[in-house]
Tab-separated table of C-alpha atoms in Angstrom:
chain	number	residue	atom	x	y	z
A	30	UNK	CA	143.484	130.864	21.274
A	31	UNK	CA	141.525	131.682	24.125
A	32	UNK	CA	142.734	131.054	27.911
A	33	UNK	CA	142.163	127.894	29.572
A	34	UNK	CA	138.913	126.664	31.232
A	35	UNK	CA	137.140	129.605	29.154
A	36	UNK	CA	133.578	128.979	28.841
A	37	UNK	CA	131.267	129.095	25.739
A	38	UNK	CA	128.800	131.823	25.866
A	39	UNK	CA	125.398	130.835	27.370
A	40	UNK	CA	122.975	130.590	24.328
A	41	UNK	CA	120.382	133.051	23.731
A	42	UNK	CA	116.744	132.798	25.808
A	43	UNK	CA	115.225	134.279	22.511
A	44	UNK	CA	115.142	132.843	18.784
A	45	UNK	CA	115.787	135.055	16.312
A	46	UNK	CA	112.252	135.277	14.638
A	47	UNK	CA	108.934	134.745	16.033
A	48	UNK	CA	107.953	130.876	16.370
A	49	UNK	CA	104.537	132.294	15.510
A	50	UNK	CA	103.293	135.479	14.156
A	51	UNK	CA	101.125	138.267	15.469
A	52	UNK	CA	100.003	141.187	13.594
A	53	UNK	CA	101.259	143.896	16.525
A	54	UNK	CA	100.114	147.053	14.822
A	55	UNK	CA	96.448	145.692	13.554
A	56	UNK	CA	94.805	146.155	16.742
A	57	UNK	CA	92.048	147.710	15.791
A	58	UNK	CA	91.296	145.361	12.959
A	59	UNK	CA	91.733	142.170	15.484
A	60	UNK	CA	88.974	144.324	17.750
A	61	UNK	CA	86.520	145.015	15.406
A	62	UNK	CA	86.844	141.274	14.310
A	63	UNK	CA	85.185	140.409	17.651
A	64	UNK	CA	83.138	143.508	17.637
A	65	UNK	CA	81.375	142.632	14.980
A	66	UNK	CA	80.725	138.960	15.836
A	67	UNK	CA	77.590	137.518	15.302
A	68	UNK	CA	76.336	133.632	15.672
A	69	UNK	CA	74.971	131.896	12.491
A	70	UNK	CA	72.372	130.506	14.747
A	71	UNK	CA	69.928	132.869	15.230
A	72	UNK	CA	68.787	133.434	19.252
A	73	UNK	CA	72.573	131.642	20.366
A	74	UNK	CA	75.070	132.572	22.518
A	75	UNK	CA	78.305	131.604	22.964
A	76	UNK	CA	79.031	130.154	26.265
A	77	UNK	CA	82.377	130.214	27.455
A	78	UNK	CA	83.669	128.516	30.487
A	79	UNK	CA	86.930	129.032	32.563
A	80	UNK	CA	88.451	126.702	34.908
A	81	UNK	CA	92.102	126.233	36.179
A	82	UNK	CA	93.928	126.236	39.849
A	83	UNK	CA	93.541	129.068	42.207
A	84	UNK	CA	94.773	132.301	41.446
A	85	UNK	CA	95.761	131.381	38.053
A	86	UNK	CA	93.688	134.273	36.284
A	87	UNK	CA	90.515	133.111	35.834
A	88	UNK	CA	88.461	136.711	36.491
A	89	UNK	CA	91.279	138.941	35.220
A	90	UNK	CA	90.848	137.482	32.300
A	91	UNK	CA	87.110	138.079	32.130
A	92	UNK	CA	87.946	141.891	33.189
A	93	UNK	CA	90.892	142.238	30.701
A	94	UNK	CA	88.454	141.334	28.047
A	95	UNK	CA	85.580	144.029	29.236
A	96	UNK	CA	88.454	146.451	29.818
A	97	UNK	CA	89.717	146.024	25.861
A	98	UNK	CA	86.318	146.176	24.289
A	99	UNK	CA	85.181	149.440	26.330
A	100	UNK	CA	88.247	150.693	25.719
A	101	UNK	CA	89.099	151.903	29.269
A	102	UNK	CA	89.949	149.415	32.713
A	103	UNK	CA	86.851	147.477	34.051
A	104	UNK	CA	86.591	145.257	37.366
A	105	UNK	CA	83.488	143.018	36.273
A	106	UNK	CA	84.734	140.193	38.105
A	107	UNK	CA	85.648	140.383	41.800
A	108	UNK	CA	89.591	139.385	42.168
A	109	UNK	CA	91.685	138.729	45.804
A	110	UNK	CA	95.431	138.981	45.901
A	111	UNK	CA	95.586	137.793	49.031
A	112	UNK	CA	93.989	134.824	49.754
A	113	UNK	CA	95.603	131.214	49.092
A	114	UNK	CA	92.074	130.044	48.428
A	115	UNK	CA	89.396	129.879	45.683
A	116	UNK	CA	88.044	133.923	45.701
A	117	UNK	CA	85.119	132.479	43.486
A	118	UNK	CA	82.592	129.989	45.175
A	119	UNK	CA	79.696	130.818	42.789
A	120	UNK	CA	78.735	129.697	39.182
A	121	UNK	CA	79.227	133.078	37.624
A	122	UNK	CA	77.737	134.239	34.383
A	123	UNK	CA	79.577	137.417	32.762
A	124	UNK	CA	77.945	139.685	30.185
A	125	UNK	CA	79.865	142.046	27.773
A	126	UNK	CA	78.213	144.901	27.683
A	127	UNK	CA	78.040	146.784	24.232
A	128	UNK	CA	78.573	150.464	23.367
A	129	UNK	CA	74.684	151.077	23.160
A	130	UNK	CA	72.936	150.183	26.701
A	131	UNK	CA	71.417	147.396	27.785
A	132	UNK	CA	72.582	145.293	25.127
A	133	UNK	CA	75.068	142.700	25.605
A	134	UNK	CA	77.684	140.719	23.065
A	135	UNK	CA	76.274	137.362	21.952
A	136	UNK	CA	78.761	135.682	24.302
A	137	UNK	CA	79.732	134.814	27.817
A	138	UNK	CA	81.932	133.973	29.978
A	139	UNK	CA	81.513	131.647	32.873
A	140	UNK	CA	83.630	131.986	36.002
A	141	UNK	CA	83.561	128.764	38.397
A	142	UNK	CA	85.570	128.011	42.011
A	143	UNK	CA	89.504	127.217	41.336
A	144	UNK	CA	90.520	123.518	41.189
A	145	UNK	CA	92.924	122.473	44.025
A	146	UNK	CA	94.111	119.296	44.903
A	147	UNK	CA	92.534	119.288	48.433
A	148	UNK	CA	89.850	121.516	48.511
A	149	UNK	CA	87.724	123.207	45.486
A	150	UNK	CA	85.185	122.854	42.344
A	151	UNK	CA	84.474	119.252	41.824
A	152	UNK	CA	85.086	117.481	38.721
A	153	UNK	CA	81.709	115.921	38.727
A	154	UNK	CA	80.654	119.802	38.918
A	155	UNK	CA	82.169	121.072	36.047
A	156	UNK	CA	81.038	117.980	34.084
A	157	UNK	CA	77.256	119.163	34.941
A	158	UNK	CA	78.247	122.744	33.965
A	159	UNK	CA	79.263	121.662	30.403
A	160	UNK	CA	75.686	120.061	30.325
A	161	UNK	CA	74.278	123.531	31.396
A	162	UNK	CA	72.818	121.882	34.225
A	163	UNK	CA	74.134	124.485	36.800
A	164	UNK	CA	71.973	127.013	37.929
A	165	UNK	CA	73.608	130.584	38.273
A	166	UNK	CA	74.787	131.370	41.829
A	167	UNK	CA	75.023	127.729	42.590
A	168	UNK	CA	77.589	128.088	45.364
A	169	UNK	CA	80.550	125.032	44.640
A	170	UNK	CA	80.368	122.943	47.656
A	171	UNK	CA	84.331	120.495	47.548
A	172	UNK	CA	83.176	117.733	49.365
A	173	UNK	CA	79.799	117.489	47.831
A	174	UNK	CA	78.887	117.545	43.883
A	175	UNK	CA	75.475	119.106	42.740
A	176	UNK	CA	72.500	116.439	42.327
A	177	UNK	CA	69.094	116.208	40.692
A	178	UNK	CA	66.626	117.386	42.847
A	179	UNK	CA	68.403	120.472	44.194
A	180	UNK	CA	67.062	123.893	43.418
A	181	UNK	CA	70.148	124.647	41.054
A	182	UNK	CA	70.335	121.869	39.220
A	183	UNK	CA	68.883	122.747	35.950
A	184	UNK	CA	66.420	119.906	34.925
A	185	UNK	CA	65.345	121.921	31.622
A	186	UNK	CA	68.347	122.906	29.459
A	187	UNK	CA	68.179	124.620	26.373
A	188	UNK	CA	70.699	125.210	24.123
A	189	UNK	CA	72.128	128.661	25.802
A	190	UNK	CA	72.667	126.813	29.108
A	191	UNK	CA	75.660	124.606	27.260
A	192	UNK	CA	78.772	125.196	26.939
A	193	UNK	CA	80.826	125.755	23.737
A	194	UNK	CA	84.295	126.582	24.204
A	195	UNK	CA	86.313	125.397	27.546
A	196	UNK	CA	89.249	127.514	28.680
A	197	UNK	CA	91.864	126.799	30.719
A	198	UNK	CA	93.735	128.996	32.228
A	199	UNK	CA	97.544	128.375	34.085
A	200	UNK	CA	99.588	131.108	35.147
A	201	UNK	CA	103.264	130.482	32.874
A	202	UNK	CA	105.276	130.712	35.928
A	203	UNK	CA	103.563	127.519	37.119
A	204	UNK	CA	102.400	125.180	34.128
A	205	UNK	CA	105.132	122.405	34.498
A	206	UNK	CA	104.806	122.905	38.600
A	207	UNK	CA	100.972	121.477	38.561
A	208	UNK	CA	100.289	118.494	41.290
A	209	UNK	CA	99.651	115.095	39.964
A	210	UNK	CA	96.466	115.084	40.921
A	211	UNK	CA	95.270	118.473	39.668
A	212	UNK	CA	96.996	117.103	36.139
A	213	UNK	CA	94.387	114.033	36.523
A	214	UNK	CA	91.919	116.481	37.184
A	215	UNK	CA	92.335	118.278	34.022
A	216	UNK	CA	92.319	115.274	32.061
A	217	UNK	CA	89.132	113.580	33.498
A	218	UNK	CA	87.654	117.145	32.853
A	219	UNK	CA	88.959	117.386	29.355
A	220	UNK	CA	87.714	113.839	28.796
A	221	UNK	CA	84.215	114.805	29.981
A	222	UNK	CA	84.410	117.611	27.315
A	223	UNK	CA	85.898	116.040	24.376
A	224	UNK	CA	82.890	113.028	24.728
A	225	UNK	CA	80.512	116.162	24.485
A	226	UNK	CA	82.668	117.410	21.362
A	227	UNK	CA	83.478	120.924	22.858
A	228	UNK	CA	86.486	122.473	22.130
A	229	UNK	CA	88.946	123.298	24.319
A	230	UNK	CA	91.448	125.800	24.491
A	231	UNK	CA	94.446	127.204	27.147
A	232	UNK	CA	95.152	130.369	28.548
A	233	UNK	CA	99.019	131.199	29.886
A	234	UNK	CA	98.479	133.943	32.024
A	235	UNK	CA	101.507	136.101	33.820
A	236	UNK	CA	104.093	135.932	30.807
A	237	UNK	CA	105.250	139.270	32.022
A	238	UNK	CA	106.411	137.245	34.969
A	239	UNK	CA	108.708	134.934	33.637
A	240	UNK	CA	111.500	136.968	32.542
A	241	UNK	CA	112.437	140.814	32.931
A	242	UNK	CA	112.462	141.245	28.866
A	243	UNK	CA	109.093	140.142	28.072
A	244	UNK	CA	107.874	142.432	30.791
A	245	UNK	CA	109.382	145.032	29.034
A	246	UNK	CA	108.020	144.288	25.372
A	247	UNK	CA	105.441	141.711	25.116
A	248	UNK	CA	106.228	141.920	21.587
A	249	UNK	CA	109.060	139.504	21.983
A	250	UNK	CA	107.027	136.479	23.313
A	251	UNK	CA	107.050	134.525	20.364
A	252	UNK	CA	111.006	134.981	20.478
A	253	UNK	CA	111.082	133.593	23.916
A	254	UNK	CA	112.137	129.920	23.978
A	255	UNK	CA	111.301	129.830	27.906
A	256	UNK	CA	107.662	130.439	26.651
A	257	UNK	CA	107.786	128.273	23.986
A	258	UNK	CA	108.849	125.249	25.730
A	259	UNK	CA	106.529	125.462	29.152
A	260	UNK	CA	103.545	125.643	26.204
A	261	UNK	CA	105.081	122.548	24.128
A	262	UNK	CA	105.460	120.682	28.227
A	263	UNK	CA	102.015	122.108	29.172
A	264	UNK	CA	100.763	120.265	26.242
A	265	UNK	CA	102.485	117.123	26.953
A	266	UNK	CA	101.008	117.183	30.498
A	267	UNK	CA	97.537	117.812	29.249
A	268	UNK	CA	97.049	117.193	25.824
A	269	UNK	CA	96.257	120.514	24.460
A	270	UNK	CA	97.494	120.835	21.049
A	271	UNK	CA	100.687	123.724	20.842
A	272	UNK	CA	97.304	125.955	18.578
A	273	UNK	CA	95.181	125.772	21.052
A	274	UNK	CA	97.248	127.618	23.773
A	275	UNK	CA	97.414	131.600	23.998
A	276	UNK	CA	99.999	133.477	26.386
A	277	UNK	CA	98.519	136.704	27.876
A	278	UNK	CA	99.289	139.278	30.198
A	279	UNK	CA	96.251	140.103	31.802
A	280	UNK	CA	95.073	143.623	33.414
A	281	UNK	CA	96.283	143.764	37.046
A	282	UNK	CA	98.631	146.661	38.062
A	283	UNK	CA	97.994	148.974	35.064
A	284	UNK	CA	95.232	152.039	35.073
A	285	UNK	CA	95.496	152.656	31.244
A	286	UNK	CA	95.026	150.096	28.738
A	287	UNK	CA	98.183	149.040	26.829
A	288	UNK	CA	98.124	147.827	22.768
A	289	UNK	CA	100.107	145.197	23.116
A	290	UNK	CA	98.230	143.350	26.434
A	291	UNK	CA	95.437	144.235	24.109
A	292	UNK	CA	96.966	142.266	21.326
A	293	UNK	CA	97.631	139.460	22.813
A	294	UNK	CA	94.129	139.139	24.964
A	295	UNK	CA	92.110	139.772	21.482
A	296	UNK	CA	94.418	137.067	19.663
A	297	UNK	CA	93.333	134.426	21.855
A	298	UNK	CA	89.675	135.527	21.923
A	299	UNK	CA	88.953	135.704	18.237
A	300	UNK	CA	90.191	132.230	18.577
A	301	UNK	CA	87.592	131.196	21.319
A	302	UNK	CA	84.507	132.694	19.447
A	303	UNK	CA	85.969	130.765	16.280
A	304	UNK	CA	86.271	127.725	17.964
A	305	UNK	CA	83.270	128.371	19.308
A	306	UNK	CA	80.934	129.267	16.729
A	307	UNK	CA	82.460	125.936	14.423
A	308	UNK	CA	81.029	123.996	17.181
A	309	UNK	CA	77.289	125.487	17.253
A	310	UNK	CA	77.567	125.183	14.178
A	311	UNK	CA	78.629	121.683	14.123
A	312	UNK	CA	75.843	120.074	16.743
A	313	UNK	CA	73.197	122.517	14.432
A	314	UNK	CA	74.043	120.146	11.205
A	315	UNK	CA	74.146	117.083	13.569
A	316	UNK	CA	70.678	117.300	14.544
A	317	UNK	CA	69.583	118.920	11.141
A	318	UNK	CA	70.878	115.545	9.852
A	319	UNK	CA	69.483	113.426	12.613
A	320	UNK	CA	65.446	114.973	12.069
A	321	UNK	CA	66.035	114.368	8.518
A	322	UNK	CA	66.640	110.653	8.491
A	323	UNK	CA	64.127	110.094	11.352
């Protein structure tokens, strides 16, 4: 018998197999994958564009990627650690550069100013930048969206201005923390997209920062029920399904890369460029179909 007013012992934060799988020691395989990538469309790019609250990611993301396909740390994107406020204020356009020089990846990543509650990007902005009506270096003015006439609004858009996957990216610590009225944001955004068809997929950056274990193995993520249910309550906020959301640790205190960051950062792109490339491919048969009944 055990003494009185014993307690029962607190239950496990981790499951005892992964609620999804991740090939851990195929690296290499999961990098060539994107290495190799190519779009059916001849001329194409992919386009993909990141948005999500301030200092949630947004650039270390885009320099975690460059830093795993050139194989050593990169700073392509300018990050602050200091500021409360939106570091980016530009429309951004990011280029991977390949091994050989001078040529590029056939896809990119756009960078835009942080949403806030208060103060930064305008939904009405982001709804032009799906279009590909924003100019690059169009400097995001909050009280005042982008309008026809001015010299970065892109009157003539062709079909590398659009975009084709949209990220978003929310740091794990604070997913279930977000304001009401930057959830309404999202959703008016997501809206916006889904009437254009794009896909959209999620981003959990900072899992290292949500418990000490994970920060010592990434490997056990997928064991972690903490992770597991902000991502199912994420998706109940927001709407984005439970496989369209990636946790990641990106690049920030480390000066060597590490397999398992790598891992995870290469699992959710190869996703993106899939998502992607089913959509070009997608709006290519739609208007293939549309000339041929016209």
């Amino acid at each position: 018998m055990g003494s009185k007013g014993s307690k029962s012992p607190e239950p496990s934060p981790f499951l005892d197999t992964p609620w999804r799988e991740i090939n851990w020691s195929n690296k290499k395989s999961a990098l060539q994958y994107v290495k190799n990538y190519k779009p059916h469309i001849e001329g194409r790019q992919l386009r993909i564009l990141l948005y999500g609250p301030v200092g949630a990611g947004k650039s270390s993301f885009i320099n975690s990627v460059k830093s795993v396909l050139k194989g050593r740390m990169c700073a392509l994107a300018l990050v602050d650690n200091i500021s409360g406020d939106s570091f980016t204020k530009t429309y951004t356009t990011y280029k991977m550069e390949e091994e050989n020089p001078n040529t590029f990846y056939p896809f990119v990543f756009n960078d835009i100013m942080g949403l806030d509650s208060i103060r930064g990007v305008l939904v009405d902005d982001i709804k032009l930048a799906l279009m590909g009506r924003v100019k690059e270096n169009y400097k995001f003015n909050p009280v005042s969206k982008l309008s026809d006439g001015d010299q970065f609004y892109n009157s003539t858009v062709n079909p590398n201005d659009t975009v084709d996957v949209l990220v978003f990216v929310i740091p794990a610590d604070t997913a279930r923390n977000m304001r009401d009225e930057t959830v309404q944001k999202i959703r008016e955004i997501r809206i916006a997209a889904s009437r254009l068809g794009i896909p959209q997929v999620a981003i959990l950056t900072k899992i290292d920062q949500t418990c000490p274990e994970i920060k010592d193995d990434l490997e056990i993520v997928y064991k972690s029920a903490g992770v597991k249910e902000e991502m199912e309550q994420f998706s109940a906020d927001v709407g984005i399904p439970m496989n369209c959301i990636f946790p990641v640790k990106n690049y920030s205190e480390e000066i060597d890369l590490n397999d398992d960051t790598d891992s995870l950062i290469l699992s959710a792109l190869r996703h993106i460029i899939n998502f992607g490339e089913d959509f070009m491919n997608h709006k290519m048969n739609q208007a293939e179909d549309s000339h041929r009944y016209t």
